[in-house]
Amino acid sequence: MSIIPPNSADRRDVLFHLHSQTNPRLHARRGPLVMTRGEGIHVFDSQGKRYLEAMAGLWCTSLGFSEARLKRAAAEAYDRLGFYHTFSHKTPAVTIDLAEKLVALSPIPEAQAYFATSGSEATETMVKMAWIYHAARGETRRRKIIARDRGFHGSTIVAASMCGLPRMHREFGLPLPGFLHTLCPDPYRGPLPGEDMPRFVARLAAALEAMILEEGPDTIAAFIAEPINAAGGVIVPPEGYFPAIEAVLRRHGILVLADEVVCGFGRTGNMWGSQTVGMTPDMMAMAKGISSSYFPISAVLLGRPIQEAMAEMNKDGEIFGHGFTNSGHPVGAAIALETLRIYEEMDVVPHVRAMGERLRAGLRSIAGRSRIVGDVRGAGLMFAVELVADPATRAGFEPVGRIGARFDAEALNNGLIIRPMGDAIALCPPLIIDAGGVDELLERFDLSLRKVEAEAALETTAG
Ligand SMILES: Cc1ncc(COP(=O)(O)O)c(C=O)c1O
């Protein structure tokens, strides 16, 4: 039975609005949580309740929810030019400025920037560019893409095929043929009994190589990875993982694609997640933090060999047959440029490191007092706290996801927005968070955990 009042905004939402990543029947019963206003790291719902948004929305509003400079940058950009595109040699002026700025920040030498509007478009664009790269070199059979279990790369058909999460495939008959998945480098759950990290890494590299050899190295175009898996559970790979993996890939002529959609722009305590984990990509996709999600804009940075392949492929005067109407939109470009200026002025990387250390220390101290925290992991300002029935054996709660959902509800009660990923609780607050904000987050987290833990203890006793 629905508890939603008739003729309310909630009822209209249920009637007229299909939500992303939401169960339709549950939504029809519960209705939406309607957000109406933001202030720094907080948001307010339609009842006026204030929440600390410890997920920065969807890992995205690095500058919080009310940055006046971004509002001004948007207004000024709209005053100048409400729209222009980048087809047929044309471009808004500000888009050139943004491309130059991104190239200056790029760890890929002599890069160029290509613009799109979502993370999914950016990751798919990298796939098409990888296909061009090999085709231009006469290797037209190289079409397959290797992604990883528990990776997330977006919702369009190719991006979803690259995801390593069953929920992205189940309803749609995905992945498409030719989209493969290798093991996830999860240091908490991945190692076999008695296996140390160097041996675990060696096994992951060997499994990747075995897959490549079985498929045929000359059929594989690229490998894609998030430096740190976000939606898959905030998985920080063990030391030496990416160097070991990349050695295998390079040996077989396979391109390395970094999905920096979450990890880019300071999130992991370096400008790029690739730098945090020792990844050296040929291309990288970025979105979210590029504009603090104040505008749908994304980008791909591509290295010189890819650019040359594209020129070679079209050497007889054909055009590069790819592009989105809103690629390089002047308002998005102006907002992104201003976002990057603010990152520079706030010296975002040291700030993230300092706040990240404060958050990590606080979470560890909470974990030390808890009997259901199995793991606290993360880098920069991106963490997961995994709740387990028995930290000693790492045995999880049954069924998976129930305690995570319970924590989510209790956190909401306490004015804290987190994201449960199974029973791992993700935290990814706006990068502007200060010491007071971190302490407030920790307090609300602790309160929620104590309640959920007490209930779990009661259940165990009763059971
Ligand atoms: C790592 C990663 N890649 C790609 C995407 C897809 O981005 P979008 O939803 O903008 O298409 C996401 C979205 O959360 C993401 O986390």
mmCIF file with all atom_site columns, N, CA and C and ligand atoms in Angstrom, residues 58-59 117-121 123 152-155 226 230-231 259-262 287-288 419, ligand 1:
data_model
loop_
_atom_site.group_PDB
_atom_site.id
_atom_site.type_symbol
_atom_site.label_atom_id
_atom_site.label_alt_id
_atom_site.label_comp_id
_atom_site.label_asym_id
_atom_site.label_entity_id
_atom_site.label_seq_id
_atom_site.pdbx_PDB_ins_code
_atom_site.Cartn_x
_atom_site.Cartn_y
_atom_site.Cartn_z
_atom_site.occupancy
_atom_site.B_iso_or_equiv
_atom_site.pdbx_formal_charge
_atom_site.auth_seq_id
_atom_site.auth_comp_id
_atom_site.auth_asym_id
_atom_site.auth_atom_id
_atom_site.pdbx_PDB_model_num
ATOM   1  N N  . LEU A 1 58  ? 26.498 12.025 -6.931  1.00 0.00 ? 58  LEU A N  1
ATOM   2  C CA . LEU A 1 58  ? 26.956 10.729 -7.462  1.00 0.00 ? 58  LEU A CA 1
ATOM   3  C C  . LEU A 1 58  ? 28.457 10.818 -7.710  1.00 0.00 ? 58  LEU A C  1
ATOM   4  N N  . TRP A 1 59  ? 29.240 11.004 -6.689  1.00 0.00 ? 59  TRP A N  1
ATOM   5  C CA . TRP A 1 59  ? 30.704 11.139 -6.768  1.00 0.00 ? 59  TRP A CA 1
ATOM   6  C C  . TRP A 1 59  ? 31.060 12.361 -7.625  1.00 0.00 ? 59  TRP A C  1
ATOM   7  N N  . THR A 1 117 ? 29.329 14.733 -23.378 1.00 0.00 ? 117 THR A N  1
ATOM   8  C CA . THR A 1 117 ? 28.506 15.300 -22.304 1.00 0.00 ? 117 THR A CA 1
ATOM   9  C C  . THR A 1 117 ? 28.304 14.363 -21.110 1.00 0.00 ? 117 THR A C  1
ATOM   10 N N  . SER A 1 118 ? 28.686 13.108 -21.237 1.00 0.00 ? 118 SER A N  1
ATOM   11 C CA . SER A 1 118 ? 28.528 12.201 -20.084 1.00 0.00 ? 118 SER A CA 1
ATOM   12 C C  . SER A 1 118 ? 29.735 11.288 -19.981 1.00 0.00 ? 118 SER A C  1
ATOM   13 N N  . GLY A 1 119 ? 29.855 10.664 -18.826 1.00 0.00 ? 119 GLY A N  1
ATOM   14 C CA . GLY A 1 119 ? 30.934 9.705  -18.643 1.00 0.00 ? 119 GLY A CA 1
ATOM   15 C C  . GLY A 1 119 ? 30.794 8.533  -19.599 1.00 0.00 ? 119 GLY A C  1
ATOM   16 N N  . SER A 1 120 ? 29.556 8.076  -19.816 1.00 0.00 ? 120 SER A N  1
ATOM   17 C CA . SER A 1 120 ? 29.334 6.943  -20.722 1.00 0.00 ? 120 SER A CA 1
ATOM   18 C C  . SER A 1 120 ? 29.815 7.278  -22.132 1.00 0.00 ? 120 SER A C  1
ATOM   19 N N  . GLU A 1 121 ? 29.468 8.470  -22.591 1.00 0.00 ? 121 GLU A N  1
ATOM   20 C CA . GLU A 1 121 ? 29.920 8.871  -23.935 1.00 0.00 ? 121 GLU A CA 1
ATOM   21 C C  . GLU A 1 121 ? 31.445 8.931  -23.998 1.00 0.00 ? 121 GLU A C  1
ATOM   22 N N  . THR A 1 123 ? 33.635 7.141  -22.172 1.00 0.00 ? 123 THR A N  1
ATOM   23 C CA . THR A 1 123 ? 34.261 5.806  -22.190 1.00 0.00 ? 123 THR A CA 1
ATOM   24 C C  . THR A 1 123 ? 34.010 5.128  -23.534 1.00 0.00 ? 123 THR A C  1
ATOM   25 N N  . PHE A 1 152 ? 32.859 -0.080 -13.295 1.00 0.00 ? 152 PHE A N  1
ATOM   26 C CA . PHE A 1 152 ? 31.669 0.652  -13.767 1.00 0.00 ? 152 PHE A CA 1
ATOM   27 C C  . PHE A 1 152 ? 32.125 1.685  -14.782 1.00 0.00 ? 152 PHE A C  1
ATOM   28 N N  . HIS A 1 153 ? 31.485 1.664  -15.965 1.00 0.00 ? 153 HIS A N  1
ATOM   29 C CA . HIS A 1 153 ? 31.915 2.597  -17.012 1.00 0.00 ? 153 HIS A CA 1
ATOM   30 C C  . HIS A 1 153 ? 30.752 3.311  -17.676 1.00 0.00 ? 153 HIS A C  1
ATOM   31 N N  . GLY A 1 154 ? 29.526 3.117  -17.187 1.00 0.00 ? 154 GLY A N  1
ATOM   32 C CA . GLY A 1 154 ? 28.397 3.866  -17.730 1.00 0.00 ? 154 GLY A CA 1
ATOM   33 C C  . GLY A 1 154 ? 27.263 2.982  -18.175 1.00 0.00 ? 154 GLY A C  1
ATOM   34 N N  . SER A 1 155 ? 26.231 3.600  -18.762 1.00 0.00 ? 155 SER A N  1
ATOM   35 C CA . SER A 1 155 ? 24.959 2.924  -19.012 1.00 0.00 ? 155 SER A CA 1
ATOM   36 C C  . SER A 1 155 ? 24.603 2.747  -20.480 1.00 0.00 ? 155 SER A C  1
ATOM   37 N N  . GLU A 1 226 ? 38.987 1.667  -14.082 1.00 0.00 ? 226 GLU A N  1
ATOM   38 C CA . GLU A 1 226 ? 39.000 2.813  -13.173 1.00 0.00 ? 226 GLU A CA 1
ATOM   39 C C  . GLU A 1 226 ? 40.260 2.642  -12.318 1.00 0.00 ? 226 GLU A C  1
ATOM   40 N N  . ALA A 1 230 ? 34.930 2.719  -8.292  1.00 0.00 ? 230 ALA A N  1
ATOM   41 C CA . ALA A 1 230 ? 34.033 3.493  -7.429  1.00 0.00 ? 230 ALA A CA 1
ATOM   42 C C  . ALA A 1 230 ? 32.809 2.646  -7.087  1.00 0.00 ? 230 ALA A C  1
ATOM   43 N N  . ALA A 1 231 ? 31.846 2.573  -8.032  1.00 0.00 ? 231 ALA A N  1
ATOM   44 C CA . ALA A 1 231 ? 30.571 1.902  -7.741  1.00 0.00 ? 231 ALA A CA 1
ATOM   45 C C  . ALA A 1 231 ? 30.740 0.417  -7.414  1.00 0.00 ? 231 ALA A C  1
ATOM   46 N N  . ASP A 1 259 ? 39.577 5.102  -16.906 1.00 0.00 ? 259 ASP A N  1
ATOM   47 C CA . ASP A 1 259 ? 38.296 5.755  -16.669 1.00 0.00 ? 259 ASP A CA 1
ATOM   48 C C  . ASP A 1 259 ? 38.461 6.601  -15.411 1.00 0.00 ? 259 ASP A C  1
ATOM   49 N N  . GLU A 1 260 ? 38.702 7.904  -15.649 1.00 0.00 ? 260 GLU A N  1
ATOM   50 C CA . GLU A 1 260 ? 38.943 8.842  -14.538 1.00 0.00 ? 260 GLU A CA 1
ATOM   51 C C  . GLU A 1 260 ? 37.675 9.619  -14.187 1.00 0.00 ? 260 GLU A C  1
ATOM   52 N N  . VAL A 1 261 ? 36.525 9.065  -14.585 1.00 0.00 ? 261 VAL A N  1
ATOM   53 C CA . VAL A 1 261 ? 35.263 9.797  -14.411 1.00 0.00 ? 261 VAL A CA 1
ATOM   54 C C  . VAL A 1 261 ? 35.022 10.159 -12.936 1.00 0.00 ? 261 VAL A C  1
ATOM   55 N N  . VAL A 1 262 ? 35.342 9.242  -12.032 1.00 0.00 ? 262 VAL A N  1
ATOM   56 C CA . VAL A 1 262 ? 35.242 9.555  -10.599 1.00 0.00 ? 262 VAL A CA 1
ATOM   57 C C  . VAL A 1 262 ? 36.591 10.009 -10.050 1.00 0.00 ? 262 VAL A C  1
ATOM   58 N N  . ALA A 1 287 ? 34.773 13.158 -16.401 1.00 0.00 ? 287 ALA A N  1
ATOM   59 C CA . ALA A 1 287 ? 33.458 13.835 -16.379 1.00 0.00 ? 287 ALA A CA 1
ATOM   60 C C  . ALA A 1 287 ? 33.288 14.378 -14.956 1.00 0.00 ? 287 ALA A C  1
ATOM   61 N N  . LYS A 1 288 ? 32.115 14.337 -14.435 1.00 0.00 ? 288 LYS A N  1
ATOM   62 C CA . LYS A 1 288 ? 31.808 14.671 -13.032 1.00 0.00 ? 288 LYS A CA 1
ATOM   63 C C  . LYS A 1 288 ? 32.637 15.852 -12.488 1.00 0.00 ? 288 LYS A C  1
ATOM   64 N N  . ARG A 1 419 ? 26.265 5.943  0.288   1.00 0.00 ? 419 ARG A N  1
ATOM   65 C CA . ARG A 1 419 ? 25.737 5.009  -0.710  1.00 0.00 ? 419 ARG A CA 1
ATOM   66 C C  . ARG A 1 419 ? 26.108 3.594  -0.316  1.00 0.00 ? 419 ARG A C  1
HETATM 67 C C1 . LIG B 2 .   ? 33.820 5.386  -13.256 1.00 0.00 ? 1   LIG B C1 1
HETATM 68 C C2 . LIG B 2 .   ? 32.610 5.816  -14.033 1.00 0.00 ? 1   LIG B C2 1
HETATM 69 N N1 . LIG B 2 .   ? 32.670 5.815  -15.371 1.00 0.00 ? 1   LIG B N1 1
HETATM 70 C C3 . LIG B 2 .   ? 31.633 6.208  -16.130 1.00 0.00 ? 1   LIG B C3 1
HETATM 71 C C4 . LIG B 2 .   ? 30.460 6.620  -15.540 1.00 0.00 ? 1   LIG B C4 1
HETATM 72 C C5 . LIG B 2 .   ? 29.288 7.012  -16.401 1.00 0.00 ? 1   LIG B C5 1
HETATM 73 O O1 . LIG B 2 .   ? 29.063 8.384  -16.333 1.00 0.00 ? 1   LIG B O1 1
HETATM 74 P P1 . LIG B 2 .   ? 27.642 8.973  -16.792 1.00 0.00 ? 1   LIG B P1 1
HETATM 75 O O2 . LIG B 2 .   ? 26.634 8.517  -15.807 1.00 0.00 ? 1   LIG B O2 1
HETATM 76 O O3 . LIG B 2 .   ? 27.890 10.453 -16.781 1.00 0.00 ? 1   LIG B O3 1
HETATM 77 O O4 . LIG B 2 .   ? 27.381 8.479  -18.170 1.00 0.00 ? 1   LIG B O4 1
HETATM 78 C C6 . LIG B 2 .   ? 30.350 6.642  -14.141 1.00 0.00 ? 1   LIG B C6 1
HETATM 79 C C7 . LIG B 2 .   ? 29.104 7.088  -13.479 1.00 0.00 ? 1   LIG B C7 1
HETATM 80 O O5 . LIG B 2 .   ? 28.945 7.022  -12.280 1.00 0.00 ? 1   LIG B O5 1
HETATM 81 C C8 . LIG B 2 .   ? 31.453 6.210  -13.364 1.00 0.00 ? 1   LIG B C8 1
HETATM 82 O O6 . LIG B 2 .   ? 31.377 6.145  -12.025 1.00 0.00 ? 1   LIG B O6 1
#
